[in-house]
PDB file of C-alpha atoms in Angstrom:
ATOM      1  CA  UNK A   1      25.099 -15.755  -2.470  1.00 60.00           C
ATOM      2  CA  UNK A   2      23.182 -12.903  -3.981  1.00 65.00           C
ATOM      3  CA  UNK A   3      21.322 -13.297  -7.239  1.00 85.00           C
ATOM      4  CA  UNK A   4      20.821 -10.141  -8.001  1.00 91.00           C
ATOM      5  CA  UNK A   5      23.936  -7.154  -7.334  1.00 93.00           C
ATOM      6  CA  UNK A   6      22.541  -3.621  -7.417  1.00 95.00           C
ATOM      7  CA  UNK A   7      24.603  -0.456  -7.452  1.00 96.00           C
ATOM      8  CA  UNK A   8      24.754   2.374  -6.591  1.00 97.00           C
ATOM      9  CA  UNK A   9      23.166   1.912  -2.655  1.00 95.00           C
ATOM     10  CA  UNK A  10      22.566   5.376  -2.884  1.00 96.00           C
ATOM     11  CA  UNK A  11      22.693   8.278  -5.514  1.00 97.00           C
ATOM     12  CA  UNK A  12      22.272  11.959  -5.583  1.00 98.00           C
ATOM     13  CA  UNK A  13      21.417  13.746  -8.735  1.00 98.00           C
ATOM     14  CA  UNK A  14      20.728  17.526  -9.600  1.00 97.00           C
ATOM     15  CA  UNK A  15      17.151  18.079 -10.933  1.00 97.00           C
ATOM     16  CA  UNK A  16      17.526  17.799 -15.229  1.00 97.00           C
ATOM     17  CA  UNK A  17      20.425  15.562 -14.349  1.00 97.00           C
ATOM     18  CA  UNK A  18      21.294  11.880 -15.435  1.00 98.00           C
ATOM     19  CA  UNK A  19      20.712   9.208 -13.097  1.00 98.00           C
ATOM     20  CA  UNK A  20      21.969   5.397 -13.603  1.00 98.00           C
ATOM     21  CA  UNK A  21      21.321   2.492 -12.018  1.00 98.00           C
ATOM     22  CA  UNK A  22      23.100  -0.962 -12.395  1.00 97.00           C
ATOM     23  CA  UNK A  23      22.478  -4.081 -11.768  1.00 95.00           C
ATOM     24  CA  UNK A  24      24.134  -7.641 -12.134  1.00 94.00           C
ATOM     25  CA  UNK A  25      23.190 -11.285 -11.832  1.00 90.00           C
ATOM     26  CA  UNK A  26      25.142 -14.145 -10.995  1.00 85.00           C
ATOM     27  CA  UNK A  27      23.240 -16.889 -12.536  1.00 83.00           C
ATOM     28  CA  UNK A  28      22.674 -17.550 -16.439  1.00 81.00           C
ATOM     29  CA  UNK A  29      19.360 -18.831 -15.928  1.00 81.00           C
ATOM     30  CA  UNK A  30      17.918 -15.205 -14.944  1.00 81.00           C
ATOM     31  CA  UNK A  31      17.541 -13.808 -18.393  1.00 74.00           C
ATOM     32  CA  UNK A  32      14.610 -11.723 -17.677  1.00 84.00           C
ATOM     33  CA  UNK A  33      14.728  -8.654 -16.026  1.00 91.00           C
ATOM     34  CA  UNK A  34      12.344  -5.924 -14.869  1.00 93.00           C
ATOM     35  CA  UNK A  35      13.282  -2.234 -12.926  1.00 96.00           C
ATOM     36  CA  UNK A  36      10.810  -1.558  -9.949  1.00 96.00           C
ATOM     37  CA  UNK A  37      10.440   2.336  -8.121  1.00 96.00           C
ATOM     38  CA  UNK A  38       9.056   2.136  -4.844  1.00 95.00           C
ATOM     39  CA  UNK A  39       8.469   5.778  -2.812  1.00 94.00           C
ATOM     40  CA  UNK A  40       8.213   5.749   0.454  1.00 91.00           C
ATOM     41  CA  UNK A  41       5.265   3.877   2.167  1.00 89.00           C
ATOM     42  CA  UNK A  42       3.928   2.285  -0.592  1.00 92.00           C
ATOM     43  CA  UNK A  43       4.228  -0.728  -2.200  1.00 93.00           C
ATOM     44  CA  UNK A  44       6.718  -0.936  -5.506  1.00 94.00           C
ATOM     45  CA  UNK A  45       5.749  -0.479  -8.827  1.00 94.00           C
ATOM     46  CA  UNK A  46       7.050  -2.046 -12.146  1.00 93.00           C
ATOM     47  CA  UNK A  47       8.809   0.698 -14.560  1.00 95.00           C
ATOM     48  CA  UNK A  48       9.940  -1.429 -16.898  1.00 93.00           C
ATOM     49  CA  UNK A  49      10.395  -4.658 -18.076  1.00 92.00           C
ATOM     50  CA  UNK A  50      13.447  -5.638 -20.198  1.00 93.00           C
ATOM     51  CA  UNK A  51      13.908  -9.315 -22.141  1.00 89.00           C
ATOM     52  CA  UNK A  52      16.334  -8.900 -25.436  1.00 90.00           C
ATOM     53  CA  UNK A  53      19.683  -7.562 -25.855  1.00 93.00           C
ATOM     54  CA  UNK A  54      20.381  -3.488 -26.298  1.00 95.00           C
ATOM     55  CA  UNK A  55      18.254  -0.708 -25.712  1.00 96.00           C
ATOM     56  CA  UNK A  56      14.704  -0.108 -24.417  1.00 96.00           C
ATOM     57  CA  UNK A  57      13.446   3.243 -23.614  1.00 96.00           C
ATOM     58  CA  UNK A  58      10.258   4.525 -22.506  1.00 95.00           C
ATOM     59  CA  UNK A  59       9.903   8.123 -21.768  1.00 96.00           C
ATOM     60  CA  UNK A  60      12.632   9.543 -19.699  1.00 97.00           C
ATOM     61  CA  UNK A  61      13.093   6.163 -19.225  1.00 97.00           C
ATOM     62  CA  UNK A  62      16.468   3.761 -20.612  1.00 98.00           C
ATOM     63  CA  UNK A  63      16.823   0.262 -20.061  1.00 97.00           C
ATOM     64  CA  UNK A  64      19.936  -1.633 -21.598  1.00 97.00           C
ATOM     65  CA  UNK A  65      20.905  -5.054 -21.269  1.00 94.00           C
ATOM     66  CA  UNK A  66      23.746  -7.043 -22.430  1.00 93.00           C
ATOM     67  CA  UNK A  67      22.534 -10.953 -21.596  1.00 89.00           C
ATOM     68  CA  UNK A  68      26.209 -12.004 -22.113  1.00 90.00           C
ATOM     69  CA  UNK A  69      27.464 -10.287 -19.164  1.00 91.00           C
ATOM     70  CA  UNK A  70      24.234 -10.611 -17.166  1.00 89.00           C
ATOM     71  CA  UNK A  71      24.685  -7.320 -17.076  1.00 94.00           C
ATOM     72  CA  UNK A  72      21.268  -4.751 -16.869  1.00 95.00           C
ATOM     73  CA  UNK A  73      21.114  -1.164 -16.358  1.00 97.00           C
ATOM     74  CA  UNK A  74      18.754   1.677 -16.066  1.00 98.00           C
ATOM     75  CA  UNK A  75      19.348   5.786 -16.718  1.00 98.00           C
ATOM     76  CA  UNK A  76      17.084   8.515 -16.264  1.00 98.00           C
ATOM     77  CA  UNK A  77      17.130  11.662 -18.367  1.00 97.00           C
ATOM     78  CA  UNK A  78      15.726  14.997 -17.019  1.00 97.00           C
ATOM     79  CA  UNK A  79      15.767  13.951 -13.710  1.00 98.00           C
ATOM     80  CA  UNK A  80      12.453  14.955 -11.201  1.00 97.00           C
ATOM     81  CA  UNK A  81      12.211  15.535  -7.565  1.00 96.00           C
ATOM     82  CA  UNK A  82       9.280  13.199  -8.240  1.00 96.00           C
ATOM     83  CA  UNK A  83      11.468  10.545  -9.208  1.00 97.00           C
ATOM     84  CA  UNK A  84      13.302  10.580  -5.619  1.00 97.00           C
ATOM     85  CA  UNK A  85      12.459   7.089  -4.559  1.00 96.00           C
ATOM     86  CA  UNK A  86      14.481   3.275  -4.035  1.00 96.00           C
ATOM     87  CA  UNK A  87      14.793   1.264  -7.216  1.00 97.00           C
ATOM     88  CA  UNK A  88      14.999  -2.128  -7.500  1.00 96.00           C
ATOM     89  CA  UNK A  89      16.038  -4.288  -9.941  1.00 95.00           C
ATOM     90  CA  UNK A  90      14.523  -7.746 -10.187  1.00 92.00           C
ATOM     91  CA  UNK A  91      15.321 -11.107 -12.202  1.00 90.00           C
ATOM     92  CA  UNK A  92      13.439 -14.310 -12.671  1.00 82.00           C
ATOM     93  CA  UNK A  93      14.180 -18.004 -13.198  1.00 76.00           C
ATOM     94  CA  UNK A  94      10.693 -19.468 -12.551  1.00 70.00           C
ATOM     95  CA  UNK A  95       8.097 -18.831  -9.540  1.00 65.00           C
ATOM     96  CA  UNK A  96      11.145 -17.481  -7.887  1.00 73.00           C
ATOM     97  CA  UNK A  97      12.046 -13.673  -8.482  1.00 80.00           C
ATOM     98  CA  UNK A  98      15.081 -12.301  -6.925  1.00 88.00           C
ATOM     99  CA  UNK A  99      15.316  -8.515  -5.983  1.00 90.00           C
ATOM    100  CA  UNK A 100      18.501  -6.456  -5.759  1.00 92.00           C
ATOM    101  CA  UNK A 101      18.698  -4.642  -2.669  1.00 92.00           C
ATOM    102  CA  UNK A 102      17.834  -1.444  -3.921  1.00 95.00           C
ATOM    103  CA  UNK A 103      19.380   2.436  -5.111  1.00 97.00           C
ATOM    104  CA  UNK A 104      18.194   4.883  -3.340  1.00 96.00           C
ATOM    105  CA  UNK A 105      17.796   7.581  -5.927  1.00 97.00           C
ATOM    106  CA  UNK A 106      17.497  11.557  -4.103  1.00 97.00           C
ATOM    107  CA  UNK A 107      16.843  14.216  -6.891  1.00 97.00           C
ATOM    108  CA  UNK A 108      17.661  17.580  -5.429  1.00 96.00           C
ATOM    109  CA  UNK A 109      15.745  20.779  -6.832  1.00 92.00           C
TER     110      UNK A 109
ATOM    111  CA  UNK B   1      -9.628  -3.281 -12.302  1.00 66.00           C
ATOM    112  CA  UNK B   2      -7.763  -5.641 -10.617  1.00 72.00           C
ATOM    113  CA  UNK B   3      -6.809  -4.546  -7.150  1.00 89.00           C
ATOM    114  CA  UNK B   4      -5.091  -5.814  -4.158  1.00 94.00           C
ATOM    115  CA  UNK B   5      -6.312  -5.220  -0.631  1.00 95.00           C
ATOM    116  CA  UNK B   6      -4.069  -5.702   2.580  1.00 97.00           C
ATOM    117  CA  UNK B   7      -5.178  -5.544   6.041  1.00 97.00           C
ATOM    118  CA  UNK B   8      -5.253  -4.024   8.552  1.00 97.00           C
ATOM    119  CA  UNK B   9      -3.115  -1.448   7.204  1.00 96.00           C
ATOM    120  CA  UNK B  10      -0.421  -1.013  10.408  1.00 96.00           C
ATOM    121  CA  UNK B  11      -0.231  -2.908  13.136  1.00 96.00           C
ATOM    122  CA  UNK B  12       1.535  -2.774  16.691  1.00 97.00           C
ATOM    123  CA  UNK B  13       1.665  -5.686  18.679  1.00 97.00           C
ATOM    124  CA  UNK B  14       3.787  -7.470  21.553  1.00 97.00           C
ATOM    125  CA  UNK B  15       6.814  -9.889  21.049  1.00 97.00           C
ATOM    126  CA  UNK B  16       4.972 -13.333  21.543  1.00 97.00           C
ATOM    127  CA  UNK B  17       1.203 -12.151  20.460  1.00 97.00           C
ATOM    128  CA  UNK B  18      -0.004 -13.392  17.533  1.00 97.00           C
ATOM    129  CA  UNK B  19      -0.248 -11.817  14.252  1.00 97.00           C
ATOM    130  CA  UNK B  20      -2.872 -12.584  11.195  1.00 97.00           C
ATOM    131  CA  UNK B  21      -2.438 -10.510   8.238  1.00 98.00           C
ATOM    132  CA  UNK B  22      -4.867 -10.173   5.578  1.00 97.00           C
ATOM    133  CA  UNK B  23      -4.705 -10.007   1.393  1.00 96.00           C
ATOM    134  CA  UNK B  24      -7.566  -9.888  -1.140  1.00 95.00           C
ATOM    135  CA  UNK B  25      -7.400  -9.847  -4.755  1.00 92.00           C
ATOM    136  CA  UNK B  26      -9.675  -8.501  -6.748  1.00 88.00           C
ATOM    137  CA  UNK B  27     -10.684  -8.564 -10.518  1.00 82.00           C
ATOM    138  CA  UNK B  28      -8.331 -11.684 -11.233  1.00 75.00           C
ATOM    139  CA  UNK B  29      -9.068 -15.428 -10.806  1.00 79.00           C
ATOM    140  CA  UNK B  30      -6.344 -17.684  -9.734  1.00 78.00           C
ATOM    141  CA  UNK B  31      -3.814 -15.010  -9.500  1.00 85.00           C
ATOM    142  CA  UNK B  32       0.013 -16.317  -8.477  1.00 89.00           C
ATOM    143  CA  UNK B  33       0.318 -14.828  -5.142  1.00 93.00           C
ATOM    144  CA  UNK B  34       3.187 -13.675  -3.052  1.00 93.00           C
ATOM    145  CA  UNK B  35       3.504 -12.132   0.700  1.00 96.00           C
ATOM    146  CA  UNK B  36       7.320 -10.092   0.940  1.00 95.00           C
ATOM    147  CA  UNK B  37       9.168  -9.130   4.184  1.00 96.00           C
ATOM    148  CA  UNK B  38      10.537  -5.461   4.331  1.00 95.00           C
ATOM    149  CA  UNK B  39      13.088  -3.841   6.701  1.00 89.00           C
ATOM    150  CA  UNK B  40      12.759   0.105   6.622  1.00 80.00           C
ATOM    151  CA  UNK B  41      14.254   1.385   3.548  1.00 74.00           C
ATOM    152  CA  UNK B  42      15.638  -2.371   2.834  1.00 85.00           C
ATOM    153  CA  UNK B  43      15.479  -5.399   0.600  1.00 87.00           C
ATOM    154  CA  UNK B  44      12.287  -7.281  -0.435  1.00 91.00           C
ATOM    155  CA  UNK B  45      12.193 -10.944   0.725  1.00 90.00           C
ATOM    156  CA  UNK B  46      10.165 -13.431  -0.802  1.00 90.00           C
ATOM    157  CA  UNK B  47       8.463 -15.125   2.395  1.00 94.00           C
ATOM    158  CA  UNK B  48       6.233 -17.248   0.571  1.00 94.00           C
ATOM    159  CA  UNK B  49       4.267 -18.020  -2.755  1.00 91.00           C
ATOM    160  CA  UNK B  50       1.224 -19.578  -3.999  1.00 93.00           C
ATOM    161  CA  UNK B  51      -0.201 -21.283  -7.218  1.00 90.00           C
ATOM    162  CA  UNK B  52      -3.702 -22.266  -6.142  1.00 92.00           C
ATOM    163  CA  UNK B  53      -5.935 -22.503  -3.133  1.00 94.00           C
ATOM    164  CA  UNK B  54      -4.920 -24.448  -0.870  1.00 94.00           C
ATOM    165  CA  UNK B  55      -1.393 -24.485  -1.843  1.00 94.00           C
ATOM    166  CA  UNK B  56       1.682 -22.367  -0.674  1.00 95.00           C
ATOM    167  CA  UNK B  57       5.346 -22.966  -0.770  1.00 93.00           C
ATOM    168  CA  UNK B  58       7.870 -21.359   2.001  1.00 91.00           C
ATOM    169  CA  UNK B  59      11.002 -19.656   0.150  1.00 88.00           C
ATOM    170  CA  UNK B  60      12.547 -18.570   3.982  1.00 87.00           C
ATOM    171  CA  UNK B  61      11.826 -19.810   7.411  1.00 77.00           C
ATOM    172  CA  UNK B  62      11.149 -16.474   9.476  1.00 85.00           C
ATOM    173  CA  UNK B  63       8.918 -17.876  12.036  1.00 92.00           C
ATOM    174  CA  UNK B  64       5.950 -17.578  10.059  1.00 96.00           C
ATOM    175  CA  UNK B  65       3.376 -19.262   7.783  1.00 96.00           C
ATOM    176  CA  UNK B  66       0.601 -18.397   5.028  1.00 97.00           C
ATOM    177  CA  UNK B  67      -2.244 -20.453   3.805  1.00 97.00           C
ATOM    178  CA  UNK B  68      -4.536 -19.822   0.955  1.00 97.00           C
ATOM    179  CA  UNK B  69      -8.002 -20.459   1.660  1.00 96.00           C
ATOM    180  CA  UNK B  70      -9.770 -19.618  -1.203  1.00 94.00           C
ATOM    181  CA  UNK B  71      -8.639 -18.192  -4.747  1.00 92.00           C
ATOM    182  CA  UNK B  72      -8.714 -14.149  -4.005  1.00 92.00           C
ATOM    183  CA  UNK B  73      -7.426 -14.607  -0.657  1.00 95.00           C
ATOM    184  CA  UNK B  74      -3.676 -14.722   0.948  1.00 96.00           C
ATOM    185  CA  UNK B  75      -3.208 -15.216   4.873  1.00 97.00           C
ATOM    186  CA  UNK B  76       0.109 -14.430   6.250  1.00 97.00           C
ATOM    187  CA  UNK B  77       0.749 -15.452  10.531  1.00 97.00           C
ATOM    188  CA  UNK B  78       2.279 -15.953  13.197  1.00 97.00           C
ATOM    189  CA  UNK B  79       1.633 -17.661  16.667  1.00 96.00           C
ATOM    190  CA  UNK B  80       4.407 -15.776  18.364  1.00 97.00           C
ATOM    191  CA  UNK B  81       5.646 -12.405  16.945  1.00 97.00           C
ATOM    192  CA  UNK B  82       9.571 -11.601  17.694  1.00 96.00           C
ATOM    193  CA  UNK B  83      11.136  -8.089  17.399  1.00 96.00           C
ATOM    194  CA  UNK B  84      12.680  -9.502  13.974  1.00 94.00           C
ATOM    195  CA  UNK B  85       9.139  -9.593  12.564  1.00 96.00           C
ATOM    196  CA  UNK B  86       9.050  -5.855  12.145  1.00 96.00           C
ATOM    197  CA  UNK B  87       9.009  -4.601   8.946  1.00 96.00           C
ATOM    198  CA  UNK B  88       6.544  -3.806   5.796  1.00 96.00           C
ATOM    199  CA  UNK B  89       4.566  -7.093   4.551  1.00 97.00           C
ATOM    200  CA  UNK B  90       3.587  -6.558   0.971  1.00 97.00           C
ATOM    201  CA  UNK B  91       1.381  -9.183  -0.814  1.00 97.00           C
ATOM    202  CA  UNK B  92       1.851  -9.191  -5.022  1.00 94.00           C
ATOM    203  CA  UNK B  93       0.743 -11.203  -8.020  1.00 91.00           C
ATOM    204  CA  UNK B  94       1.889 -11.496 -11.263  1.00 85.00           C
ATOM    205  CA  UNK B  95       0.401 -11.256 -14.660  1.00 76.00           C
ATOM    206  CA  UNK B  96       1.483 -13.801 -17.690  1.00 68.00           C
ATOM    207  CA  UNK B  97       4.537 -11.443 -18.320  1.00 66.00           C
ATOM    208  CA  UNK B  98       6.051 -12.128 -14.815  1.00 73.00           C
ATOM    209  CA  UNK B  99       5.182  -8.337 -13.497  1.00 83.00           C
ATOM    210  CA  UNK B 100       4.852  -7.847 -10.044  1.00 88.00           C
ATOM    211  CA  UNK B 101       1.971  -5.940  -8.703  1.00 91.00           C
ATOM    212  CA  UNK B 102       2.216  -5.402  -5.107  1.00 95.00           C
ATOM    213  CA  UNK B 103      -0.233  -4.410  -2.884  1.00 95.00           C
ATOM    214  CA  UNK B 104      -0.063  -1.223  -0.407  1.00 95.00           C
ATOM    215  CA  UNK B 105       1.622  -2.807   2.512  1.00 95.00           C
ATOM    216  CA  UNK B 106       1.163  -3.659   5.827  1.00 97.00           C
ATOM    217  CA  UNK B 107       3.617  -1.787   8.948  1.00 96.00           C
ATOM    218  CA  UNK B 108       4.111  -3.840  11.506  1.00 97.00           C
ATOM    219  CA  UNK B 109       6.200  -2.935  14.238  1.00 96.00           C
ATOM    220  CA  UNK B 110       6.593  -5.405  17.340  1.00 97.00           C
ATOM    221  CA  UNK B 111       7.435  -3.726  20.809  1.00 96.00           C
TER     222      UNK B 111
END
């Protein structure tokens, strides 16, 4: 059973647009969550990490989180072209982390 | 810095050669260390981690093995490559807040 339940698979947003990005998990014990961005040949990267309930924003970046419904979410203001990439969304119990299987995110200019 | 070094940096090789791939970190001592599996465009599966030299523990069974042989070092292999094994192997670590830093990646394609 997947952990971790990312969607979109894909999404297309105008440049200066609003892109978000959900994600799910199935198990209580995965309170912590971080948002990854990985472009194309190269490794990911973390965006942002996000532990407590509500809001956490950073930049053009929005996390949210509501731990009662597992339930963990990610929107970008001001879209880029730069920000065309696969996000994933990743939880973690203990030594194990569990990745979603990824939004591909395509900004158009 | 802390930095993470994988080698060789692509790789094409025959189903049934073997495979060694190579990961070096740099700037932290006794760094958590992961290797990840790839398809193009795909998921990222957790292959194996490790806590300390010597030590490693399998999370899947692809057909392949790792072994840490000394603190700043991750070895990820194979005796016998299949066409499954293609993919993009990235080794990470983790810091005390549980982020992942991943290394550049390794292509490996198997013909």
């Amino acid at each position: 059973q997947q952990k971790v339940q990312q969607s979109p698979e894909s999404l297309s947003v105008p440049e200066g647009g609003m892109a978000s990005l959900n994600c799910t998990s199935s198990d209580r014990n995965f309170q912590y969550f971080w948002w990854y961005r990985q472009h194309s040949g190269e490794g990911p990267k973390a965006l942002m990490s996000i532990f407590s309930d509500g809001d956490k924003k950073e930049g053009r970046f929005t996390a949210h989180l509501n731990k009662a419904s597992l339930h963990v979410s990610l929107h970008i203001r001001d879209s880029q072209p730069s920000d065309s990439a696969l996000y994933f969304c990743a939880a973690r119990p203990n030594n194990r982390i569990f990745f979603g299987d990824g939004t591909q995110l395509v900004v158009k200019p | 810095a802390q930095t993470i070094h994988q080698w060789p940096v692509a790789e094409i090789k025959a189903v049934g050669s073997p495979l060694s791939l190579g990961c070096t970190i740099k700037g932290k001592s006794s760094p958590n260390l992961y290797w990840y599996w790839q398809a193009t465009g795909g998921t990222l599966q957790q292959l194996f981690y490790s806590i300390t030299v010597g030590q490693v523990e399998s999370v899947v069974q692809l057909n392949l093995s790792a072994s840490r042989p000394k603190d700043d070092q991750f070895i990820l292999s194979t005796e016998k490559l299949l066409l499954s094994h293609s993919g993009f192997y990235l080794c990470a670590r983790t810091n005390n807040y549980a982020e992942q830093f991943f290394g550049p990646g390794t292509r490996l394609t198997v013909l």
